[in-house]
PDB file of C-alpha atoms and ligand atoms in Angstrom:
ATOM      1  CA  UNK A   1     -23.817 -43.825 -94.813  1.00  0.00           C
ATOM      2  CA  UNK A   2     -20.338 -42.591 -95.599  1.00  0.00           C
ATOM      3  CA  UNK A   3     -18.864 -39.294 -93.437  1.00  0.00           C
ATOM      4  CA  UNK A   4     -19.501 -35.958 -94.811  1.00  0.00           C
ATOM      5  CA  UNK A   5     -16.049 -34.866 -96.021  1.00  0.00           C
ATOM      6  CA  UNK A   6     -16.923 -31.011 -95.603  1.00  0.00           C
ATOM      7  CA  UNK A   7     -19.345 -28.734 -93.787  1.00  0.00           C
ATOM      8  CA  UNK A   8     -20.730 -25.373 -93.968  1.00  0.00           C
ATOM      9  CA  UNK A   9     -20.616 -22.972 -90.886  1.00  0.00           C
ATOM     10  CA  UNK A  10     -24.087 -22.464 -91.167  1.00  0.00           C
ATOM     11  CA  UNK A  11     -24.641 -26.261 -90.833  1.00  0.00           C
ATOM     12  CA  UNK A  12     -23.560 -26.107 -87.133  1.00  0.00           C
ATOM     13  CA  UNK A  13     -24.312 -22.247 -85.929  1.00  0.00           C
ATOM     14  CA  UNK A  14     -25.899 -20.974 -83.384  1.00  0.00           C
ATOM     15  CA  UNK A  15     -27.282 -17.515 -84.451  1.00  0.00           C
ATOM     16  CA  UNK A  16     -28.611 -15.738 -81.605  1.00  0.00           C
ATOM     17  CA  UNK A  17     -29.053 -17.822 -78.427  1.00  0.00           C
ATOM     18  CA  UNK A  18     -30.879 -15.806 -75.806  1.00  0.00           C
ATOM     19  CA  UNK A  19     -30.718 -15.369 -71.869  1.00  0.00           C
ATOM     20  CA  UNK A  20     -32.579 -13.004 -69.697  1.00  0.00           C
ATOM     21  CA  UNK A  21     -30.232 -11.828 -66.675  1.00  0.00           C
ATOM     22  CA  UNK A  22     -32.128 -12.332 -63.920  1.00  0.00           C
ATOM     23  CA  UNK A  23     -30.928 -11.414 -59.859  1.00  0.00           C
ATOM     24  CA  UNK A  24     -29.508 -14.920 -59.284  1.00  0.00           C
ATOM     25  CA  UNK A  25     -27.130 -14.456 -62.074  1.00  0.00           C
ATOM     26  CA  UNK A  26     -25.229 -11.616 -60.490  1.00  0.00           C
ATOM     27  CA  UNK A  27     -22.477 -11.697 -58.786  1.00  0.00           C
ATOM     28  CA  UNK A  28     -21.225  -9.418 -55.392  1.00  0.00           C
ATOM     29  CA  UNK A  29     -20.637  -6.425 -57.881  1.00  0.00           C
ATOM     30  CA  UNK A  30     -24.530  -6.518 -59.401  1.00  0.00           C
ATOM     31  CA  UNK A  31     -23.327  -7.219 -62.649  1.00  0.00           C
ATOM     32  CA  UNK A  32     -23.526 -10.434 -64.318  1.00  0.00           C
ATOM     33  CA  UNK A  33     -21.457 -13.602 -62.747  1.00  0.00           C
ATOM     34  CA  UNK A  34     -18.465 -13.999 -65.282  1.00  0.00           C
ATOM     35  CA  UNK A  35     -18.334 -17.760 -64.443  1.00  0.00           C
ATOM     36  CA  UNK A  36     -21.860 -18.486 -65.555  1.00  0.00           C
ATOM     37  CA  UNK A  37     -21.298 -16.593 -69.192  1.00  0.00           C
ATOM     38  CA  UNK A  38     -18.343 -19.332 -69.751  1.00  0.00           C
ATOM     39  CA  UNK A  39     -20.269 -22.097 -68.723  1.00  0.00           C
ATOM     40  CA  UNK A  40     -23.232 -20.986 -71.338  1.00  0.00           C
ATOM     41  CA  UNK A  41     -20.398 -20.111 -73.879  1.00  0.00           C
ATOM     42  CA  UNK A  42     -18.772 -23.478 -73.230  1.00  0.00           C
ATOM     43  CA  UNK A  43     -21.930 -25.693 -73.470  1.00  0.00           C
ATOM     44  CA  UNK A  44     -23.214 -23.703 -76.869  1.00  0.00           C
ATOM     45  CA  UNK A  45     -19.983 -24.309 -78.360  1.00  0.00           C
ATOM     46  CA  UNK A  46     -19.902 -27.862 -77.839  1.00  0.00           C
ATOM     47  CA  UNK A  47     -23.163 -28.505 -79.608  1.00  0.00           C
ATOM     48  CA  UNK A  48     -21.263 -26.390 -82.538  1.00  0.00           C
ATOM     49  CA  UNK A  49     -18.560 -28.971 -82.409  1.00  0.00           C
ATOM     50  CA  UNK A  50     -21.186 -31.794 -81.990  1.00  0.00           C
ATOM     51  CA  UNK A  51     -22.982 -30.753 -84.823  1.00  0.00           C
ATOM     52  CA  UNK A  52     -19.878 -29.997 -87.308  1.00  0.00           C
ATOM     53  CA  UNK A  53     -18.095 -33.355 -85.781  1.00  0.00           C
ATOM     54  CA  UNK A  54     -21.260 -35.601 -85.536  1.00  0.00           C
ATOM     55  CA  UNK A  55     -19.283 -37.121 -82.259  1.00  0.00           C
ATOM     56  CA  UNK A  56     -18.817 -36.530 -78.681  1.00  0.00           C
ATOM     57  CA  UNK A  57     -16.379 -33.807 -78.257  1.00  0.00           C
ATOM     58  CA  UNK A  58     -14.774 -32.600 -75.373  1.00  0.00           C
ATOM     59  CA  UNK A  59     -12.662 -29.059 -74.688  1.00  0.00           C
ATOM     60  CA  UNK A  60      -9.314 -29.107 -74.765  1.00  0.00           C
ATOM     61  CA  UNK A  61      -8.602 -25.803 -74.834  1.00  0.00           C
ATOM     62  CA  UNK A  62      -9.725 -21.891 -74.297  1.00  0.00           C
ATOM     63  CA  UNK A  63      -8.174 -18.892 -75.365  1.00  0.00           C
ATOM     64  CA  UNK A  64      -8.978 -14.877 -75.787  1.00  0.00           C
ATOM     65  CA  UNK A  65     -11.422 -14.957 -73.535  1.00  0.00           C
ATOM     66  CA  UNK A  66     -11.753 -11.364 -73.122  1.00  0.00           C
ATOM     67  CA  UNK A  67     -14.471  -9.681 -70.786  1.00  0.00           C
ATOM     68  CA  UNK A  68     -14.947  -6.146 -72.856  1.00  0.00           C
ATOM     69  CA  UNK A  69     -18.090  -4.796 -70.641  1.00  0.00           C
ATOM     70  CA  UNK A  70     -20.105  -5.890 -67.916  1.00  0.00           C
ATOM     71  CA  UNK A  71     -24.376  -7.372 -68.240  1.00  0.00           C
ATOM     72  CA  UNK A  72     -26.625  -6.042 -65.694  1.00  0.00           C
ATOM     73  CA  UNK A  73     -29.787  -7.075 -64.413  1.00  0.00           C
ATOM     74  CA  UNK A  74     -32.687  -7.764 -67.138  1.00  0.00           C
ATOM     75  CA  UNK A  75     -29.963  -7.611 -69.800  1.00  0.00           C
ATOM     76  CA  UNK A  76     -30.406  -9.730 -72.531  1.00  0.00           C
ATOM     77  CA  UNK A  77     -27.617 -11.589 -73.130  1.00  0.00           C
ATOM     78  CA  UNK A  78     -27.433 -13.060 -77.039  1.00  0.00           C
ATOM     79  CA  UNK A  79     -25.365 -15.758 -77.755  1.00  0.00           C
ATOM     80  CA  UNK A  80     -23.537 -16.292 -81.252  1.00  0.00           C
ATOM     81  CA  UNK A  81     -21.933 -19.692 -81.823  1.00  0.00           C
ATOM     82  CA  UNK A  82     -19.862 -20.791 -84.485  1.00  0.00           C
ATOM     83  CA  UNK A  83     -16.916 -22.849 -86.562  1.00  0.00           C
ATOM     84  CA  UNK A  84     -13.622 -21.028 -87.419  1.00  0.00           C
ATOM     85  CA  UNK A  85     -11.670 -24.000 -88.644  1.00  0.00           C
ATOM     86  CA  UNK A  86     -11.518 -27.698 -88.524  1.00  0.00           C
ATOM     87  CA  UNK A  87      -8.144 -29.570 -88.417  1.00  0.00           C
ATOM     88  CA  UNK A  88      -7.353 -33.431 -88.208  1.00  0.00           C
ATOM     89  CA  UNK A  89      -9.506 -33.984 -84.949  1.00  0.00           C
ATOM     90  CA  UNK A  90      -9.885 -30.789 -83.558  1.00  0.00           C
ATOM     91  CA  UNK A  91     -11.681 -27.526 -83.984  1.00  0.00           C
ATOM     92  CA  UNK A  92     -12.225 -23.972 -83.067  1.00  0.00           C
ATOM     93  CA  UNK A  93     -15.325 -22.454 -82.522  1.00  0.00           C
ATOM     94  CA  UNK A  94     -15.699 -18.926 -81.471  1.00  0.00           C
ATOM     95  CA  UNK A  95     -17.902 -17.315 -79.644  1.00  0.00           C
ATOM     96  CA  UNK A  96     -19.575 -13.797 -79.144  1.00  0.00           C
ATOM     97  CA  UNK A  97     -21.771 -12.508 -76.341  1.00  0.00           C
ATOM     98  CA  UNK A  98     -23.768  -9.541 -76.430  1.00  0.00           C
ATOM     99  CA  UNK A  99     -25.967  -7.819 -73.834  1.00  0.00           C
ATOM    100  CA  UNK A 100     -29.080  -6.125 -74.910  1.00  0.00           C
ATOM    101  CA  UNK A 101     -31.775  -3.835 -73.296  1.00  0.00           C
ATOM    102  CA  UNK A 102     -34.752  -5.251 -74.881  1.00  0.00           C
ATOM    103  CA  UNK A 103     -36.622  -1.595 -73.818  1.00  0.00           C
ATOM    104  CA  UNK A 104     -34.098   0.593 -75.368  1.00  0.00           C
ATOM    105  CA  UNK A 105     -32.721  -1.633 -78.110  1.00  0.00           C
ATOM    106  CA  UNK A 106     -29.030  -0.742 -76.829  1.00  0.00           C
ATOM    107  CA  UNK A 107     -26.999  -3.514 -77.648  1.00  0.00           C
ATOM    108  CA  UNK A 108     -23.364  -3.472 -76.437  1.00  0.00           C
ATOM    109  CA  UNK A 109     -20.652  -6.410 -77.050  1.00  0.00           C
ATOM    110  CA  UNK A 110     -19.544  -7.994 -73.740  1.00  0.00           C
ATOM    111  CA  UNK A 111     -17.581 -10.824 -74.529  1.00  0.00           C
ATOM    112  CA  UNK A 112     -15.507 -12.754 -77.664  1.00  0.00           C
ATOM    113  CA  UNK A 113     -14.209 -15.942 -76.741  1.00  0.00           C
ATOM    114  CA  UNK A 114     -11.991 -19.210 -78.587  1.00  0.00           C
ATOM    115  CA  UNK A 115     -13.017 -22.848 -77.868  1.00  0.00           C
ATOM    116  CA  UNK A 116     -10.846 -25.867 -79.422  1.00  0.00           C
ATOM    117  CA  UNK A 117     -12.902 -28.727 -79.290  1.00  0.00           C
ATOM    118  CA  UNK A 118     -11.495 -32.404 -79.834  1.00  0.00           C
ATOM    119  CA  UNK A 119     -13.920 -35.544 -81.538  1.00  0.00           C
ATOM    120  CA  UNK A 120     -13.730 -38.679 -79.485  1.00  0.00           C
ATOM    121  CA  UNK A 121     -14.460 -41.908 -80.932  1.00  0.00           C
ATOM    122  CA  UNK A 122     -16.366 -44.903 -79.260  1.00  0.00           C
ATOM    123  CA  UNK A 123     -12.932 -45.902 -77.586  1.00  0.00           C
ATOM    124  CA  UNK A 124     -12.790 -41.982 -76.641  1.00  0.00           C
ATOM    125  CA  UNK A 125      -9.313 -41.554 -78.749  1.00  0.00           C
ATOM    126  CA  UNK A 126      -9.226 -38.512 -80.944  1.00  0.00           C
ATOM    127  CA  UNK A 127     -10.985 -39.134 -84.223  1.00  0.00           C
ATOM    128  CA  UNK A 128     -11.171 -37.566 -88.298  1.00  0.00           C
ATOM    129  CA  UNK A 129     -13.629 -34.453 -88.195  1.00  0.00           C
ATOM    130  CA  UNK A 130     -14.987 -33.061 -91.900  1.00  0.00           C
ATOM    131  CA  UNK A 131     -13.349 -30.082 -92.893  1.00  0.00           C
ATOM    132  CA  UNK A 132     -14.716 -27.005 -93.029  1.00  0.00           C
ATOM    133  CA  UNK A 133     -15.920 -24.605 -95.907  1.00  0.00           C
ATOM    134  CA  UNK A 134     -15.866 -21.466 -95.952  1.00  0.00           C
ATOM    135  CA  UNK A 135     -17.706 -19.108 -98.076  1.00  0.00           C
ATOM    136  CA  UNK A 136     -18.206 -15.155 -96.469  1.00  0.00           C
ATOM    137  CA  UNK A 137     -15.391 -12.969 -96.333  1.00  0.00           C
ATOM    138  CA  UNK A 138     -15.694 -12.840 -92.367  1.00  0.00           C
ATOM    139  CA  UNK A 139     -15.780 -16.757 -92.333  1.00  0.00           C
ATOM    140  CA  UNK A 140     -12.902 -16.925 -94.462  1.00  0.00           C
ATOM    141  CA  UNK A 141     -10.649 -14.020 -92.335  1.00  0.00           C
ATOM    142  CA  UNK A 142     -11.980 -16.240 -88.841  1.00  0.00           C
ATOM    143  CA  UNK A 143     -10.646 -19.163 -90.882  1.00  0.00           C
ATOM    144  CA  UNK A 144      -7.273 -17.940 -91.451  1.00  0.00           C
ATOM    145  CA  UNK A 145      -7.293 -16.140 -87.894  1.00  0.00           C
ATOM    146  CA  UNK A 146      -7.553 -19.226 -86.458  1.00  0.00           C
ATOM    147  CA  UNK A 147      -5.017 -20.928 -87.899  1.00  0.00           C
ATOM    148  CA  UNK A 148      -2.443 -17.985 -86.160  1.00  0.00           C
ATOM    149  CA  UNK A 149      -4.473 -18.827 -83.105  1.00  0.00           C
ATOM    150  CA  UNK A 150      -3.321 -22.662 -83.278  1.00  0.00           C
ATOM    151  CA  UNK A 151       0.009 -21.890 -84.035  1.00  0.00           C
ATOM    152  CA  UNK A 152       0.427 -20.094 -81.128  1.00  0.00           C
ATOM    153  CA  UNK A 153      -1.854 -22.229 -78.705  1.00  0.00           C
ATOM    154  CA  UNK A 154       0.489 -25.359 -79.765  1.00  0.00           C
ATOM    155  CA  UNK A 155       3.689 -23.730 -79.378  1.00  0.00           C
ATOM    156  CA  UNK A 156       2.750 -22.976 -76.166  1.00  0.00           C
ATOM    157  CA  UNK A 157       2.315 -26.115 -75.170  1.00  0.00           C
ATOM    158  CA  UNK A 158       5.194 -27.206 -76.445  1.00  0.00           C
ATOM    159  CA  UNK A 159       7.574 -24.538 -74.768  1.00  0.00           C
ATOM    160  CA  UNK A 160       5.373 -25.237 -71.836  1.00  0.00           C
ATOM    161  CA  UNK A 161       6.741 -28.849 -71.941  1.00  0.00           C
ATOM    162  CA  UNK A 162      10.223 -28.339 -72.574  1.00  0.00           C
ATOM    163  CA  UNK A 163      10.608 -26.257 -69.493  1.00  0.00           C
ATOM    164  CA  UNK A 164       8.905 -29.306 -67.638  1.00  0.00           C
ATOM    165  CA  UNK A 165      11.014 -31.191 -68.245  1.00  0.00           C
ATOM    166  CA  UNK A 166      14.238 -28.701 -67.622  1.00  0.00           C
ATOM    167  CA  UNK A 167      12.754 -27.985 -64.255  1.00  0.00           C
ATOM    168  CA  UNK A 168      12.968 -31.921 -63.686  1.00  0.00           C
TER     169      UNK A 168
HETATM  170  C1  COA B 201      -8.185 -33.184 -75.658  1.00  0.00           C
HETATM  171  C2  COA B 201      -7.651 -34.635 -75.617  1.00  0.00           C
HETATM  172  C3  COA B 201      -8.757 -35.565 -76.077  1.00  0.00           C
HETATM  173  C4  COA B 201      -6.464 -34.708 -76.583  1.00  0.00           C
HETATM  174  O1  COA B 201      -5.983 -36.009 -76.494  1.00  0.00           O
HETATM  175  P1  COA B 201      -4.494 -36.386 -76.918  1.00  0.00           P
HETATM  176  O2  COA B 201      -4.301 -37.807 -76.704  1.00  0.00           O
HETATM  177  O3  COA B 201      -3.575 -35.389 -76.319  1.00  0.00           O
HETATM  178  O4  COA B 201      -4.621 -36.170 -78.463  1.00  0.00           O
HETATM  179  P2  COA B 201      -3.535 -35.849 -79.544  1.00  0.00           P
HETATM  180  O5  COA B 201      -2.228 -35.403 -78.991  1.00  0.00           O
HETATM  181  O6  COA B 201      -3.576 -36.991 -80.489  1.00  0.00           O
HETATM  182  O7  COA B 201      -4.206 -34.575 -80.241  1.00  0.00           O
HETATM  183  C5  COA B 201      -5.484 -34.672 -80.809  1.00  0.00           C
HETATM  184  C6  COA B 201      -5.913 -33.290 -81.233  1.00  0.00           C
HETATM  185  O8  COA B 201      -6.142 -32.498 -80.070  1.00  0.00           O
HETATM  186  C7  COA B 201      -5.426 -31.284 -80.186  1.00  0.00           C
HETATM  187  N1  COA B 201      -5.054 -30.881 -78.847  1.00  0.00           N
HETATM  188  C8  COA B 201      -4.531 -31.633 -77.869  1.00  0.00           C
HETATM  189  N2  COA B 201      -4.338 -30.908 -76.768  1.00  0.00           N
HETATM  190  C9  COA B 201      -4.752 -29.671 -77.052  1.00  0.00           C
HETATM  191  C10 COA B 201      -4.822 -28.450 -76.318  1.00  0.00           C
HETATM  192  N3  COA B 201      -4.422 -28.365 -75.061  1.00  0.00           N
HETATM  193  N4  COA B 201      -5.307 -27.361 -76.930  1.00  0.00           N
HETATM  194  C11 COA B 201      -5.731 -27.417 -78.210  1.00  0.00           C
HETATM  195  N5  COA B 201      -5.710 -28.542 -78.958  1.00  0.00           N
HETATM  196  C12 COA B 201      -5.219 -29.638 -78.388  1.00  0.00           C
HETATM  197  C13 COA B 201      -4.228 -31.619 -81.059  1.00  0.00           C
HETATM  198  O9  COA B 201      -3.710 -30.463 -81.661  1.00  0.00           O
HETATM  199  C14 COA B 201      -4.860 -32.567 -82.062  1.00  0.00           C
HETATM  200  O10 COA B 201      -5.562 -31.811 -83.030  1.00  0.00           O
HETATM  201  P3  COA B 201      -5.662 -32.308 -84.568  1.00  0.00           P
HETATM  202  O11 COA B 201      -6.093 -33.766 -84.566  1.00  0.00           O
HETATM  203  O12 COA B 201      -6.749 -31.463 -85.132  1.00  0.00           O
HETATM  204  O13 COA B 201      -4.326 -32.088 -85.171  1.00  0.00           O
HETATM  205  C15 COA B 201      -7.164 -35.036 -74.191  1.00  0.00           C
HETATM  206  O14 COA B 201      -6.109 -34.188 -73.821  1.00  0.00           O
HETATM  207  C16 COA B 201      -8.267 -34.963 -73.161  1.00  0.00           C
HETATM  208  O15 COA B 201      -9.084 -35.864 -73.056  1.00  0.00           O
HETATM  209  N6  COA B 201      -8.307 -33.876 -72.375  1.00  0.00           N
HETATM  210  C17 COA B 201      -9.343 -33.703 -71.385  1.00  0.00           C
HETATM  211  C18 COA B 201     -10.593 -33.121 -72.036  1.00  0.00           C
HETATM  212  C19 COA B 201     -11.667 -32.843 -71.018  1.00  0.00           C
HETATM  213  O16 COA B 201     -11.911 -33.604 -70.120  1.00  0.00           O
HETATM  214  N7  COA B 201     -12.341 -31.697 -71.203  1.00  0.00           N
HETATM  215  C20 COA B 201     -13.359 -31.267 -70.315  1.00  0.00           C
HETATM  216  C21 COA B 201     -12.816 -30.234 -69.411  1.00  0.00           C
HETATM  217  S1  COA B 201     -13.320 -30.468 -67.756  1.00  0.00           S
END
């Protein structure tokens, strides 16, 4: 069957992925452990990228990740996964993390993160991803926001390089 030349967001999402906080997940401060909110953020975002790409992808990148507020114990925690914008081989997916009190219904936003994912073929080189189309206002100002975001993330790299290689 031939590749899908474009994709929805909705085709990939992940609406609201739950976890309960429980004691192990806290760290010396009795709030939740920052380290283990990446690591879920990282792995839901990959199936995003799986699911847009239909390869294996791997991250190459991670950007605003910005802690706003702490979890505590018995929070909720709600996951929301999805596809900014899909270039040559690569993609963004972004990420936001709430923490809910499933008692009081308070629901506060803890965490907004940016993954760039890259599509591996079999020989694990960097391979043609559909594009992405966007239909909501919010998906379409996340589309364009991401493009600013690459800009920036790749002229990093870039000036990064150049001073490499002056320091040589
Ligand atoms: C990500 C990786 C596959 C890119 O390979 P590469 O040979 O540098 O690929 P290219 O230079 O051809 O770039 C391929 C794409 O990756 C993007 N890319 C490469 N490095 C990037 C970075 N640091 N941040 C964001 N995007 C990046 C390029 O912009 C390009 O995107 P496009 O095809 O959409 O235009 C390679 O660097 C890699 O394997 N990194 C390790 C990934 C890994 O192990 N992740 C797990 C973390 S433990």
């Amino acid at each position: 069957m031939p590749d899908k030349i474009s994709k929805t967001v909705s085709e990939s999402s992940i609406e609201g992925h739950v976890y309960k906080v429980f004691p192990n997940d806290l760290n010396a401060h009795g709030t939740a452990f920052g380290g283990m909110i990446m690591s879920k953020c990282d792995r839901l975002s990959l199936v995003v990228a799986e699911r847009h790409s239909s390869h294996v992808c791997v991250t190459a990148s991670v950007d605003s990740m910005h802690f706003r507020a702490p979890a505590k114990e018995n929070d909720t925690l709600i996951f929301k996964v999805a596809i900014n914008r899909a270039w040559g081989s690569s993609m963004e997916i972004g990420v936001r993390v709430e923490a809910e009190n499933s008692y009081t219904g308070d629901n506060k936003h803890i965490l907004s993160a940016y993954f760039t994912f890259v599509a591996l073929d079999e020989n694990n080189k960097p391979t043609v991803i559909p594009s992405l189309a966007v239909e909501s206002k919010n998906q379409k100002r996340r589309f364009e926001q991401a493009a600013m975001r690459r800009q920036a993330r790749l002229e990093t790299i870039d000036k990064l390089k150049a001073h490499d290689k002056n320091e040589r």
